[in-house]
Coordinates of C-alpha atoms in Angstrom, one line a residue:
Chain A
M78 CA 33.6 -82.2 -60.8
P79 CA 30.8 -81.1 -63.9
V80 CA 30.3 -77.9 -64.0
F81 CA 26.8 -76.6 -62.8
Q82 CA 26.0 -73.0 -63.5
P83 CA 22.2 -72.0 -61.9
G84 CA 21.7 -69.9 -64.4
L85 CA 18.4 -67.7 -64.1
V86 CA 18.1 -68.4 -60.2
H87 CA 14.3 -67.6 -58.4
T88 CA 14.7 -66.7 -54.6
P89 CA 10.7 -67.6 -53.4
M90 CA 9.1 -65.7 -50.7
T91 CA 8.9 -68.2 -46.8
P92 CA 4.6 -67.2 -46.6
F93 CA 3.2 -67.9 -43.1
T94 CA 0.0 -67.1 -42.0
R95 CA -2.4 -65.2 -40.4
E96 CA -1.1 -66.8 -36.7
R97 CA 2.8 -66.1 -37.4
A98 CA 2.9 -70.8 -38.8
L99 CA 4.7 -71.9 -41.5
D100 CA 2.0 -72.4 -44.9
L101 CA 3.1 -74.4 -46.6
D102 CA 0.2 -75.1 -49.3
L103 CA 0.8 -71.4 -50.1
Y104 CA 4.6 -71.9 -50.7
A105 CA 4.0 -75.2 -53.2
K106 CA 1.7 -72.5 -54.8
L107 CA 4.4 -70.1 -55.3
I108 CA 7.1 -72.6 -56.2
E109 CA 4.6 -73.4 -59.1
F110 CA 4.5 -69.7 -60.1
H111 CA 8.8 -69.8 -60.1
I112 CA 9.5 -72.8 -62.0
G113 CA 6.1 -72.0 -64.4
H114 CA 7.1 -68.3 -64.6
G115 CA 10.8 -68.2 -66.1
A116 CA 13.6 -70.0 -62.5
D117 CA 16.0 -71.7 -64.0
A118 CA 16.7 -72.9 -60.4
L119 CA 15.3 -72.4 -56.8
A120 CA 17.4 -70.6 -54.1
L121 CA 15.3 -71.2 -51.0
P122 CA 15.1 -69.3 -48.9
M123 CA 17.3 -67.1 -49.3
H124 CA 17.3 -63.7 -47.1
A125 CA 14.4 -62.1 -48.6
G126 CA 13.1 -65.6 -47.5
E127 CA 13.8 -64.9 -44.3
S128 CA 15.7 -67.5 -43.4
V129 CA 16.7 -65.9 -40.3
G130 CA 13.5 -65.7 -38.7
L131 CA 13.5 -69.6 -39.0
P132 CA 14.1 -71.8 -36.6
D133 CA 16.5 -75.2 -37.1
D134 CA 14.0 -77.6 -38.3
E135 CA 11.9 -75.1 -40.0
R136 CA 13.0 -74.3 -42.0
R137 CA 15.3 -77.9 -42.8
A138 CA 11.2 -79.2 -43.3
L139 CA 10.6 -76.1 -45.5
L140 CA 13.8 -77.5 -47.8
A141 CA 13.3 -81.2 -48.2
Y142 CA 9.2 -79.7 -49.3
A143 CA 10.4 -77.3 -51.5
I144 CA 12.4 -79.5 -53.2
K145 CA 9.5 -82.4 -53.1
C146 CA 7.7 -80.1 -54.5
V147 CA 9.7 -79.9 -57.3
N148 CA 10.7 -83.0 -58.6
G149 CA 13.2 -82.9 -60.0
R150 CA 12.2 -79.6 -62.6
K151 CA 14.3 -78.2 -61.6
P152 CA 17.7 -77.3 -59.5
V153 CA 17.5 -76.6 -56.2
I154 CA 20.3 -74.4 -53.9
A155 CA 19.9 -74.1 -50.4
H156 CA 21.4 -71.4 -48.4
V157 CA 22.8 -72.8 -44.9
S158 CA 24.0 -69.1 -43.7
E159 CA 23.8 -68.8 -40.3
A160 CA 25.9 -67.3 -36.8
S161 CA 28.1 -70.9 -35.9
T162 CA 30.0 -72.8 -38.6
G163 CA 28.8 -76.6 -37.0
I164 CA 25.6 -75.6 -37.9
A165 CA 25.9 -73.8 -41.0
A166 CA 27.6 -77.1 -42.0
A167 CA 25.5 -79.3 -40.6
L168 CA 22.9 -77.8 -42.8
A169 CA 24.8 -78.0 -45.7
R170 CA 25.0 -82.0 -44.8
H171 CA 21.1 -82.0 -44.7
A172 CA 20.5 -80.0 -47.6
Q173 CA 23.1 -83.2 -49.2
E174 CA 21.1 -85.9 -48.2
V175 CA 17.6 -84.5 -48.9
G176 CA 18.7 -83.4 -52.4
A177 CA 20.0 -79.5 -53.2
T178 CA 21.6 -79.6 -56.7
A179 CA 24.3 -77.3 -54.9
I180 CA 24.6 -74.4 -50.6
V181 CA 25.2 -71.0 -50.9
A182 CA 26.0 -68.8 -47.6
T183 CA 27.7 -66.4 -46.9
T184 CA 29.8 -65.0 -43.4
P185 CA 28.7 -66.5 -40.2
Y186 CA 25.9 -63.5 -38.6
Y187 CA 26.5 -60.8 -36.1
W188 CA 30.4 -61.9 -35.7
T189 CA 32.4 -60.2 -38.3
P190 CA 35.3 -61.5 -37.7
P191 CA 38.4 -61.3 -39.9
P192 CA 39.3 -62.9 -43.1
A193 CA 41.3 -65.9 -41.4
M194 CA 37.9 -66.7 -39.5
V195 CA 36.0 -66.3 -42.2
I196 CA 37.9 -68.7 -44.8
E197 CA 38.0 -71.3 -41.6
H198 CA 34.1 -71.0 -41.5
F199 CA 33.6 -71.3 -46.0
V200 CA 36.0 -74.1 -45.3
Q201 CA 34.5 -75.7 -42.3
I202 CA 30.8 -75.8 -45.0
G203 CA 32.4 -75.8 -47.7
A204 CA 33.9 -79.6 -46.6
A205 CA 31.0 -80.8 -45.1
V206 CA 29.2 -81.0 -48.6
S207 CA 30.4 -83.3 -52.0
I208 CA 27.1 -80.6 -53.8
P209 CA 29.1 -77.2 -55.3
F210 CA 29.4 -74.6 -53.1
F211 CA 28.5 -70.8 -53.8
L212 CA 30.0 -67.9 -51.6
Y213 CA 27.2 -65.5 -51.3
N214 CA 28.5 -62.1 -50.8
A215 CA 26.2 -59.7 -49.4
P216 CA 28.0 -57.0 -46.8
E217 CA 25.1 -54.1 -47.1
D218 CA 23.2 -56.8 -45.7
M219 CA 26.0 -58.7 -43.0
Q220 CA 27.4 -55.3 -40.9
G221 CA 29.5 -54.8 -44.0
S222 CA 31.6 -58.0 -43.4
K223 CA 32.8 -58.5 -46.9
V224 CA 35.2 -61.1 -48.7
T225 CA 38.1 -60.1 -50.5
A226 CA 38.6 -61.2 -54.0
E227 CA 42.2 -62.1 -52.3
L228 CA 40.2 -64.3 -49.6
C229 CA 38.4 -66.1 -52.7
L230 CA 41.5 -67.4 -54.2
K231 CA 42.5 -68.9 -51.0
L232 CA 39.4 -70.4 -50.8
I233 CA 40.2 -71.7 -54.0
D234 CA 42.5 -73.6 -53.0
R235 CA 41.2 -75.3 -49.9
L236 CA 37.8 -76.0 -51.1
P237 CA 37.2 -78.4 -54.3
N238 CA 33.6 -77.5 -54.2
F239 CA 33.6 -73.3 -54.3
A240 CA 32.2 -73.6 -57.4
G241 CA 32.2 -69.5 -57.5
V242 CA 30.0 -66.1 -55.5
V243 CA 27.1 -64.9 -56.0
D244 CA 27.5 -61.2 -55.4
L245 CA 25.6 -58.4 -53.8
S246 CA 28.1 -56.5 -52.9
L247 CA 27.8 -54.6 -56.4
D248 CA 31.9 -53.4 -56.3
W249 CA 33.3 -53.3 -59.8
Q250 CA 36.4 -53.5 -58.6
F251 CA 35.9 -56.4 -56.0
M252 CA 33.7 -58.8 -60.0
I253 CA 37.0 -57.3 -61.2
E254 CA 39.8 -58.7 -59.9
L255 CA 38.1 -61.7 -59.2
M256 CA 36.8 -62.6 -62.5
T257 CA 40.2 -61.7 -63.6
D258 CA 42.0 -64.2 -61.6
A259 CA 39.4 -67.1 -59.7
P260 CA 38.9 -68.9 -62.9
R261 CA 43.1 -69.1 -63.9
L262 CA 42.7 -71.7 -61.2
R263 CA 40.0 -72.9 -61.4
P264 CA 37.8 -73.2 -64.2
G265 CA 35.0 -72.6 -65.1
F266 CA 34.2 -70.3 -62.1
Q267 CA 31.0 -68.6 -61.9
L268 CA 30.1 -65.0 -60.8
L269 CA 26.4 -64.7 -60.9
A270 CA 25.0 -61.3 -59.7
G271 CA 23.3 -61.6 -56.3
T272 CA 20.4 -59.6 -57.2
E273 CA 18.6 -57.7 -60.6
L274 CA 21.1 -55.3 -61.0
M275 CA 22.9 -57.6 -64.6
V276 CA 23.4 -55.2 -67.4
S277 CA 27.4 -54.2 -65.1
A278 CA 28.4 -57.9 -63.6
G279 CA 27.3 -59.7 -67.4
A280 CA 29.5 -56.6 -68.7
I281 CA 32.1 -58.4 -65.9
G282 CA 31.6 -62.3 -66.9
A283 CA 28.1 -63.0 -64.1
T284 CA 27.1 -65.5 -66.5
G285 CA 23.8 -66.7 -63.7
M286 CA 22.0 -64.6 -61.9
F287 CA 19.7 -64.6 -58.2
A288 CA 16.2 -62.9 -58.6
P289 CA 14.6 -61.9 -55.8
L290 CA 11.6 -59.8 -57.5
A291 CA 10.9 -62.8 -59.8
G292 CA 8.2 -63.7 -57.5
I293 CA 6.9 -59.6 -58.7
A294 CA 8.0 -59.0 -62.4
P295 CA 9.3 -62.3 -63.4
K296 CA 8.6 -61.7 -67.4
L297 CA 11.2 -58.8 -67.1
V298 CA 13.9 -60.2 -64.9
R299 CA 14.2 -63.2 -68.2
E300 CA 14.0 -60.2 -70.0
L301 CA 16.7 -58.6 -68.9
F302 CA 18.6 -62.0 -67.7
D303 CA 18.3 -63.3 -71.3
L304 CA 19.9 -60.1 -73.1
C305 CA 22.8 -60.4 -70.2
R306 CA 23.5 -64.1 -70.5
A307 CA 23.0 -62.6 -75.3
Q308 CA 26.0 -60.1 -73.9
K309 CA 23.0 -57.7 -75.9
L310 CA 24.5 -54.7 -73.3
F311 CA 23.3 -52.5 -74.6
E312 CA 19.9 -53.4 -75.3
A313 CA 19.7 -54.2 -71.9
R314 CA 20.4 -51.0 -70.4
K315 CA 16.4 -49.4 -71.3
V316 CA 15.6 -52.5 -68.9
Q317 CA 17.9 -52.7 -66.0
E318 CA 16.8 -49.0 -66.1
Q319 CA 13.2 -50.5 -64.9
M320 CA 14.4 -53.3 -62.8
A321 CA 16.6 -50.7 -61.0
A322 CA 13.2 -48.2 -60.5
L323 CA 11.7 -51.7 -59.7
R324 CA 14.0 -52.5 -57.0
Q325 CA 14.3 -48.5 -55.8
A326 CA 11.0 -48.8 -54.7
V327 CA 11.1 -51.8 -52.6
K328 CA 14.2 -52.0 -50.9
P329 CA 13.2 -49.1 -48.1
G330 CA 10.9 -51.4 -46.9
G331 CA 12.7 -54.7 -47.8
V332 CA 10.7 -58.0 -47.2
A333 CA 8.2 -56.1 -46.0
S334 CA 8.4 -53.9 -49.9
L335 CA 8.0 -57.6 -51.6
K336 CA 5.5 -59.2 -49.7
A337 CA 3.4 -56.3 -49.5
A338 CA 4.9 -57.1 -53.7
M339 CA 3.8 -59.4 -53.8
G340 CA 0.0 -58.3 -52.8
A341 CA 0.1 -56.1 -55.3
M342 CA 1.2 -57.7 -57.8
G343 CA -2.3 -59.7 -56.8
R344 CA -0.2 -63.1 -55.5
D345 CA -0.9 -62.2 -51.7
C346 CA 2.2 -64.2 -49.8
G347 CA 0.7 -62.6 -46.5
E348 CA 3.2 -60.8 -43.5
P349 CA 6.7 -61.4 -42.1
R350 CA 7.1 -62.4 -38.7
P351 CA 8.8 -60.9 -36.4
P352 CA 10.4 -58.5 -35.9
L353 CA 9.3 -57.3 -39.2
L354 CA 7.4 -55.1 -38.8
P355 CA 3.6 -55.3 -42.2
L356 CA 3.8 -51.6 -43.7
D357 CA 2.5 -49.9 -42.2
P358 CA -1.3 -48.1 -44.3
M359 CA 0.8 -44.5 -46.2
A360 CA 4.1 -46.6 -46.0
Y361 CA 2.0 -49.8 -48.7
Q362 CA 0.2 -46.2 -50.5
K363 CA 3.7 -45.0 -51.9
L364 CA 4.7 -48.0 -52.5
V365 CA 2.0 -49.0 -54.6
G366 CA 2.0 -45.3 -56.2
E367 CA 5.3 -45.9 -57.1
L368 CA 4.9 -49.8 -58.7
D369 CA 2.1 -47.8 -60.6
V370 CA 4.5 -45.4 -62.3
I371 CA 7.0 -48.7 -63.7
A372 CA 5.5 -49.4 -67.1
A373 CA 7.3 -52.6 -67.5
L374 CA 5.0 -54.1 -64.6
R375 CA 1.8 -53.3 -66.6
A376 CA 2.8 -56.4 -68.7
E377 CA 3.3 -58.7 -65.4
P378 CA 1.6 -61.7 -64.5
R379 CA -1.5 -60.7 -62.0
G380 CA -2.6 -63.5 -59.6
W381 CA -1.1 -66.8 -60.0
Chain B
M164 CA 24.7 -26.2 -73.8
P165 CA 26.5 -29.2 -75.4
T166 CA 29.1 -30.7 -74.5
K167 CA 31.6 -31.8 -76.6
F168 CA 33.6 -34.3 -74.5
R169 CA 33.7 -37.5 -75.5
G170 CA 36.2 -40.9 -75.7
V171 CA 38.6 -40.9 -73.6
M172 CA 39.8 -38.3 -71.2
Q173 CA 43.6 -38.3 -70.2
S174 CA 44.6 -36.6 -66.6
P175 CA 48.1 -36.3 -66.6
V176 CA 50.0 -37.1 -63.5
T177 CA 52.0 -33.8 -62.4
P178 CA 56.9 -34.6 -62.5
L179 CA 58.6 -33.3 -60.0
K180 CA 62.0 -32.9 -59.7
D181 CA 64.2 -34.6 -57.2
D182 CA 64.0 -32.1 -55.0
F183 CA 60.0 -32.5 -54.8
S184 CA 59.1 -28.6 -56.6
L185 CA 57.2 -29.1 -59.2
D186 CA 59.5 -29.7 -63.4
L187 CA 57.6 -27.9 -66.3
S188 CA 59.0 -28.7 -68.6
T189 CA 58.6 -32.2 -68.1
F190 CA 54.4 -32.1 -67.7
E191 CA 54.8 -30.0 -70.9
R192 CA 56.4 -33.3 -73.1
L193 CA 54.1 -35.6 -71.1
L194 CA 50.7 -33.6 -71.8
D195 CA 52.3 -33.3 -75.8
F196 CA 52.2 -36.9 -75.4
H197 CA 48.7 -37.5 -74.6
V198 CA 48.0 -35.4 -77.2
R199 CA 49.4 -36.8 -79.6
T200 CA 48.2 -40.4 -77.8
G201 CA 45.2 -39.9 -78.6
A202 CA 43.5 -38.6 -74.9
T203 CA 40.0 -36.9 -76.4
A204 CA 40.2 -34.4 -73.8
I205 CA 43.4 -33.8 -71.2
S206 CA 41.6 -33.1 -66.8
W207 CA 44.5 -32.0 -64.4
P208 CA 45.1 -32.2 -61.5
H209 CA 43.3 -35.4 -60.5
H210 CA 44.4 -36.5 -57.1
K211 CA 47.0 -39.0 -59.2
G212 CA 48.9 -35.6 -59.9
E213 CA 48.8 -35.4 -56.4
S214 CA 46.2 -32.0 -56.7
L215 CA 46.6 -31.6 -52.6
N216 CA 49.6 -31.6 -51.9
L217 CA 49.7 -28.5 -54.9
T218 CA 49.7 -24.9 -53.8
I219 CA 46.7 -22.6 -55.0
P220 CA 50.0 -20.7 -57.6
E221 CA 51.0 -23.8 -58.3
R222 CA 47.6 -25.1 -59.0
K223 CA 47.3 -22.3 -61.5
R224 CA 50.5 -22.0 -63.4
F225 CA 50.1 -25.7 -63.9
A226 CA 46.4 -25.0 -65.1
E227 CA 48.1 -22.0 -67.2
A228 CA 50.7 -23.9 -69.3
A229 CA 47.9 -27.6 -69.8
V230 CA 46.0 -24.8 -71.7
R231 CA 48.6 -23.1 -73.7
V232 CA 50.3 -26.6 -74.6
V233 CA 47.1 -27.7 -74.9
N234 CA 45.9 -25.0 -77.9
G235 CA 42.7 -26.3 -78.6
R236 CA 43.8 -29.6 -79.4
I237 CA 41.2 -30.9 -77.5
P238 CA 39.3 -29.8 -74.8
V239 CA 41.5 -29.5 -71.6
T240 CA 38.9 -29.3 -68.1
I241 CA 40.7 -28.0 -65.3
H242 CA 40.4 -30.2 -62.0
V243 CA 39.8 -27.5 -58.4
S244 CA 38.2 -29.2 -55.9
A245 CA 40.3 -28.0 -52.4
L246 CA 40.1 -29.0 -49.0
A247 CA 38.7 -24.8 -48.6
V248 CA 35.4 -24.1 -51.3
E249 CA 36.8 -20.7 -51.1
D250 CA 39.7 -21.7 -52.9
T251 CA 37.7 -24.0 -55.3
M252 CA 35.7 -20.9 -56.2
E253 CA 39.5 -19.7 -57.5
L254 CA 40.6 -21.6 -59.3
A255 CA 37.5 -21.5 -60.6
R256 CA 37.2 -18.4 -61.9
H257 CA 41.0 -18.6 -62.8
A258 CA 40.6 -21.6 -64.8
Q259 CA 37.9 -19.2 -67.0
A260 CA 40.5 -16.5 -67.7
I261 CA 42.9 -18.3 -69.2
G262 CA 41.0 -20.1 -71.4
A263 CA 40.3 -23.4 -70.3
D264 CA 37.2 -26.2 -71.1
G265 CA 35.4 -26.5 -68.2
I266 CA 36.2 -27.4 -65.0
L267 CA 35.5 -30.1 -62.7
A268 CA 34.6 -30.6 -58.9
I269 CA 34.2 -33.3 -55.9
T270 CA 32.0 -32.8 -53.5
P271 CA 33.6 -30.4 -50.6
Y272 CA 36.9 -32.5 -48.7
F273 CA 36.6 -33.4 -44.8
W274 CA 33.0 -31.5 -43.3
T275 CA 31.1 -34.7 -45.2
P276 CA 28.9 -32.1 -46.3
S277 CA 24.4 -33.1 -45.7
L278 CA 22.8 -33.2 -49.1
A279 CA 21.7 -30.1 -49.1
A280 CA 24.9 -28.6 -48.2
I281 CA 26.1 -30.0 -51.1
H282 CA 23.3 -28.7 -53.3
A283 CA 24.4 -25.2 -52.6
Y284 CA 28.0 -25.7 -52.8
F285 CA 27.3 -26.7 -56.4
V286 CA 25.4 -24.0 -57.0
R287 CA 27.3 -21.2 -56.0
L288 CA 29.9 -22.8 -58.0
C289 CA 27.8 -23.1 -61.3
S290 CA 26.6 -20.0 -60.8
S291 CA 29.8 -17.9 -60.3
I292 CA 31.1 -19.1 -64.0
E293 CA 29.9 -19.8 -67.2
L294 CA 32.1 -22.8 -68.3
P295 CA 30.6 -25.8 -68.5
V296 CA 30.9 -27.6 -65.0
L297 CA 31.4 -31.8 -64.7
S298 CA 30.7 -32.8 -60.9
Y299 CA 33.6 -35.7 -59.0
N300 CA 31.3 -37.9 -56.5
S301 CA 33.5 -39.8 -54.6
P302 CA 31.9 -42.3 -52.4
S303 CA 34.8 -44.3 -51.0
Y304 CA 37.4 -42.0 -50.5
L305 CA 34.6 -38.6 -48.7
A306 CA 33.5 -41.0 -45.8
G307 CA 30.1 -42.1 -47.7
V308 CA 30.0 -38.3 -48.7
E309 CA 27.4 -38.4 -52.0
I310 CA 25.6 -37.3 -54.6
T311 CA 22.5 -39.1 -54.9
G312 CA 19.7 -39.4 -57.9
D313 CA 17.5 -37.1 -56.5
L314 CA 20.4 -34.3 -55.8
M315 CA 21.2 -34.7 -59.0
S316 CA 18.0 -34.4 -60.8
R317 CA 17.4 -30.9 -58.9
L318 CA 21.5 -30.1 -60.1
I319 CA 20.2 -30.3 -63.7
E320 CA 17.2 -29.1 -63.8
Q321 CA 18.3 -25.9 -61.8
L322 CA 21.8 -25.4 -63.5
P323 CA 22.0 -25.0 -67.5
N324 CA 26.3 -26.0 -67.2
F325 CA 25.7 -28.7 -65.0
V326 CA 27.3 -30.8 -67.8
G327 CA 28.5 -34.2 -66.1
V328 CA 29.7 -36.5 -63.7
K329 CA 32.7 -38.3 -62.5
E330 CA 30.9 -41.1 -61.0
A331 CA 33.7 -42.7 -58.8
S332 CA 30.5 -45.2 -56.7
F333 CA 31.9 -48.2 -58.6
N334 CA 29.2 -49.4 -58.0
S335 CA 25.9 -51.3 -60.3
E336 CA 23.7 -49.8 -57.9
K337 CA 25.0 -46.0 -57.3
F338 CA 25.9 -45.9 -60.7
L339 CA 22.3 -46.9 -62.0
E340 CA 20.2 -43.9 -59.5
I341 CA 22.2 -41.3 -61.0
S342 CA 22.4 -42.2 -64.6
R343 CA 18.8 -43.3 -64.2
A344 CA 18.2 -39.5 -62.8
A345 CA 20.8 -37.9 -65.1
L346 CA 20.4 -38.8 -68.4
S347 CA 16.9 -39.1 -68.4
M348 CA 16.4 -35.5 -67.8
R349 CA 19.5 -34.4 -69.7
P350 CA 20.4 -37.8 -73.0
D351 CA 23.3 -35.6 -73.1
F352 CA 25.0 -35.5 -69.9
V353 CA 28.2 -36.7 -69.2
M354 CA 29.0 -39.8 -66.9
L355 CA 32.5 -40.2 -66.7
T356 CA 34.2 -43.6 -65.0
G357 CA 37.9 -44.8 -65.3
V358 CA 38.9 -46.5 -68.3
E359 CA 39.7 -49.8 -65.8
Y360 CA 35.4 -50.2 -65.2
L361 CA 34.6 -49.7 -68.7
L362 CA 32.7 -52.5 -69.1
P363 CA 30.6 -52.3 -66.3
S364 CA 29.7 -48.6 -66.9
V365 CA 29.8 -47.7 -70.6
P366 CA 26.7 -50.3 -71.6
L367 CA 25.1 -48.3 -69.2
G368 CA 25.3 -44.8 -70.4
D369 CA 28.8 -44.2 -69.3
R370 CA 30.7 -42.0 -72.8
L371 CA 33.6 -40.5 -71.8
L372 CA 36.4 -41.9 -69.7
F373 CA 39.6 -41.5 -67.3
G374 CA 42.4 -42.6 -68.0
G375 CA 44.4 -41.5 -65.1
G376 CA 47.1 -40.5 -67.0
V377 CA 47.7 -44.6 -67.2
D378 CA 49.6 -45.1 -70.3
L379 CA 47.2 -46.4 -73.6
S380 CA 48.2 -49.1 -74.0
Q381 CA 46.9 -52.0 -76.5
S382 CA 45.1 -53.3 -74.1
M383 CA 43.0 -50.5 -73.5
L384 CA 43.2 -49.6 -77.1
T385 CA 41.5 -53.8 -78.1
A386 CA 39.0 -53.2 -75.1
V387 CA 37.8 -49.2 -76.7
R388 CA 37.3 -51.1 -80.1
C389 CA 35.1 -53.6 -79.1
L390 CA 33.2 -51.6 -77.1
H391 CA 32.4 -48.8 -80.0
R392 CA 31.1 -51.4 -81.9
R393 CA 29.2 -52.2 -79.3
R394 CA 30.1 -55.4 -79.0
L395 CA 31.2 -56.8 -75.0
A396 CA 32.8 -60.0 -76.3
A397 CA 35.7 -62.2 -74.6
C398 CA 37.9 -59.8 -76.2
A399 CA 36.9 -56.5 -74.5
R400 CA 36.7 -58.9 -70.9
A401 CA 41.0 -60.4 -71.6
A402 CA 42.1 -56.3 -72.8
I403 CA 40.5 -55.1 -69.6
Q404 CA 41.9 -57.7 -67.8
N405 CA 45.3 -57.3 -69.2
L406 CA 45.2 -53.3 -67.9
V407 CA 44.2 -54.0 -64.6
A408 CA 46.6 -56.6 -64.7
L409 CA 49.3 -53.9 -65.9
A410 CA 48.5 -50.5 -63.7
P411 CA 46.0 -52.8 -60.5
V412 CA 43.4 -49.6 -59.4
P413 CA 42.0 -51.7 -56.9
R414 CA 41.2 -49.1 -53.6
P415 CA 43.3 -47.9 -52.0
I416 CA 44.7 -46.0 -53.9
P417 CA 46.6 -43.2 -55.7
L418 CA 49.3 -44.2 -57.6
L419 CA 51.1 -40.6 -55.7
A420 CA 54.6 -41.3 -57.9
Q421 CA 53.5 -42.7 -61.5
R422 CA 56.5 -43.0 -64.0
R423 CA 57.9 -40.6 -66.3
H424 CA 57.1 -42.4 -70.3
G425 CA 60.0 -44.8 -70.1
D426 CA 61.3 -44.4 -66.7
D427 CA 60.8 -45.7 -63.1
G428 CA 62.3 -42.3 -61.3
T429 CA 59.5 -39.4 -60.0
P430 CA 59.3 -39.3 -56.6
G431 CA 55.7 -38.2 -54.7
R432 CA 55.7 -35.9 -52.1
T433 CA 56.0 -37.5 -49.2
D434 CA 53.1 -34.8 -47.5
A435 CA 50.3 -37.4 -49.7
S436 CA 51.2 -40.0 -47.5
T437 CA 48.5 -39.5 -44.6
V438 CA 46.7 -39.9 -47.4
A439 CA 49.1 -44.0 -48.3
D440 CA 49.6 -44.1 -44.4
R441 CA 45.4 -44.9 -43.5
H442 CA 44.9 -46.9 -46.7
Q443 CA 47.8 -49.0 -46.9
G444 CA 49.5 -47.9 -43.2
A445 CA 52.6 -47.5 -45.2
P446 CA 55.4 -45.7 -43.8
G447 CA 55.0 -42.9 -46.3
L448 CA 54.9 -42.4 -49.6
R449 CA 57.5 -43.9 -52.2
P450 CA 57.1 -44.4 -56.0
Q451 CA 55.7 -46.6 -57.9
R452 CA 56.9 -48.9 -60.4
A453 CA 53.1 -49.5 -61.8
G454 CA 53.2 -52.9 -63.1
A455 CA 56.5 -52.1 -65.1
A456 CA 57.6 -56.2 -64.0
R457 CA 54.5 -58.1 -66.1
H458 CA 54.4 -55.4 -68.5
P459 CA 58.0 -55.1 -69.3
R460 CA 56.5 -52.1 -72.0
H461 CA 53.7 -49.6 -73.0
R462 CA 52.8 -49.7 -76.3
A463 CA 51.3 -45.8 -76.7
A464 CA 48.3 -46.5 -79.2
R465 CA 46.6 -43.6 -81.3
L466 CA 43.5 -43.9 -80.5
V467 CA 40.9 -43.4 -83.1
I468 CA 37.7 -44.3 -81.4
L469 CA 34.9 -41.7 -80.1
L470 CA 32.0 -43.1 -77.7

């Protein structure tokens, strides 16, 4: 299998109407924005794209629609995480059928299973397709359910299309262990930073990055990624600090903050679906105040 | 307060005799070995030096030996963290009295203190001495107790001798939260991280690497050289991977008994087994042969580089 290198991966949000229905027209506009503002690839719908708020049919429709809009201009990675192994595997098969370039999945929701079950979960999802499979290690999103380097090495053994890890653990120990051993077992095995904290991951060997903040600050995201890919890591520190400030500002409110920040940048994507609540006015004012003092945001595009 | 801590700080293990009493003459040789082989600072007794298995009088006696043997060739800091905060205060006063160059102190053990309590602790400790104080942030060992970026800012603002942090979150976001807060207020603030993490930490402002008593192998030397040239080329990465293979550091846990140079036989104190058990499920503490099978001969190399 030729190695697919995702590079800088934008992870679009999912816009809803006031009635909480999928807003596909706005979604098409958002995808155009990402393609026009530095994405090497798209991954959707990630957690920032409220994947867990989409019923199965909507999730399939959204992916197919996105791939149609992208129309081959960029690779699309389908996020197929589910609580059930069987449902996730079915999503994976569907993703390949509608033309996704790769799939990405995290540990099963809710169960926080022991390692043997986690391996089985990933094996069945990965084996359902012939396109590359990326493992999403996101312990903070998954109630602490965490993937170890040892588990990844076992998966390499069992899954020929296991192409790499998208890391949101931010754990230096995990990343160093993984990149010490995995590429020896599978040449071309990739580490991708799971968010815009790229200097450390890049030093350890990450060659890609998932960017949930790309809709808010696409220039800053691109600059950080390009510096890190060129191994200009010392030069990247200032950019990384601005990026971290933005991440820190939106983190407390989660998806509601991401959507509010999109609105503040003139790219309204509506509000999140329940059970998530929109930011209350005080939290919104606080967020806007924090965004105002991030100098790098002044150079970012406003509106679409 | 200008600080003189840069480069690679080595922390000797604590050599024990067969009856688990402290072996002073080997300790003296070990200190001298670290100085001669290029350490740019010494710090003792860290957790890997079994600090928590030593009595307070033992800690004082060996601290005195460290200052005496190093004899001003490089700075010596004393790790003063103890279960009882009053012991920490006493060890800090003692370090100052014997002429140490600084102290290092972790957030209080056991109590899972609030941010306000951590703040009060460092204010009291730093105000009690004039020596520079390096703090120590280790949430993964201390049930999530950690110094936040905001707390770091307050401490730096209030305390002129609060000069650095040993940052042991090993996490991109937490390191950045602290380094961003600290370095914006005080550009010479000392960010200190284990040498095995030099790849992810140095580009973000880390300037003192903690050796943990690991010999300065050729691998590490190569990695530090690459960093010094501000080049994180494949050479640095390969080198650090060799180092990880040589001395695996994965959490959990301390190499509680580390081999003497050329001799694997130093026993650990069995009363540390509660720590080892918690993390490893091991019945007790055994001497470990640190990477002996995979890397038979470490070359002690002269470290000529300051970050």
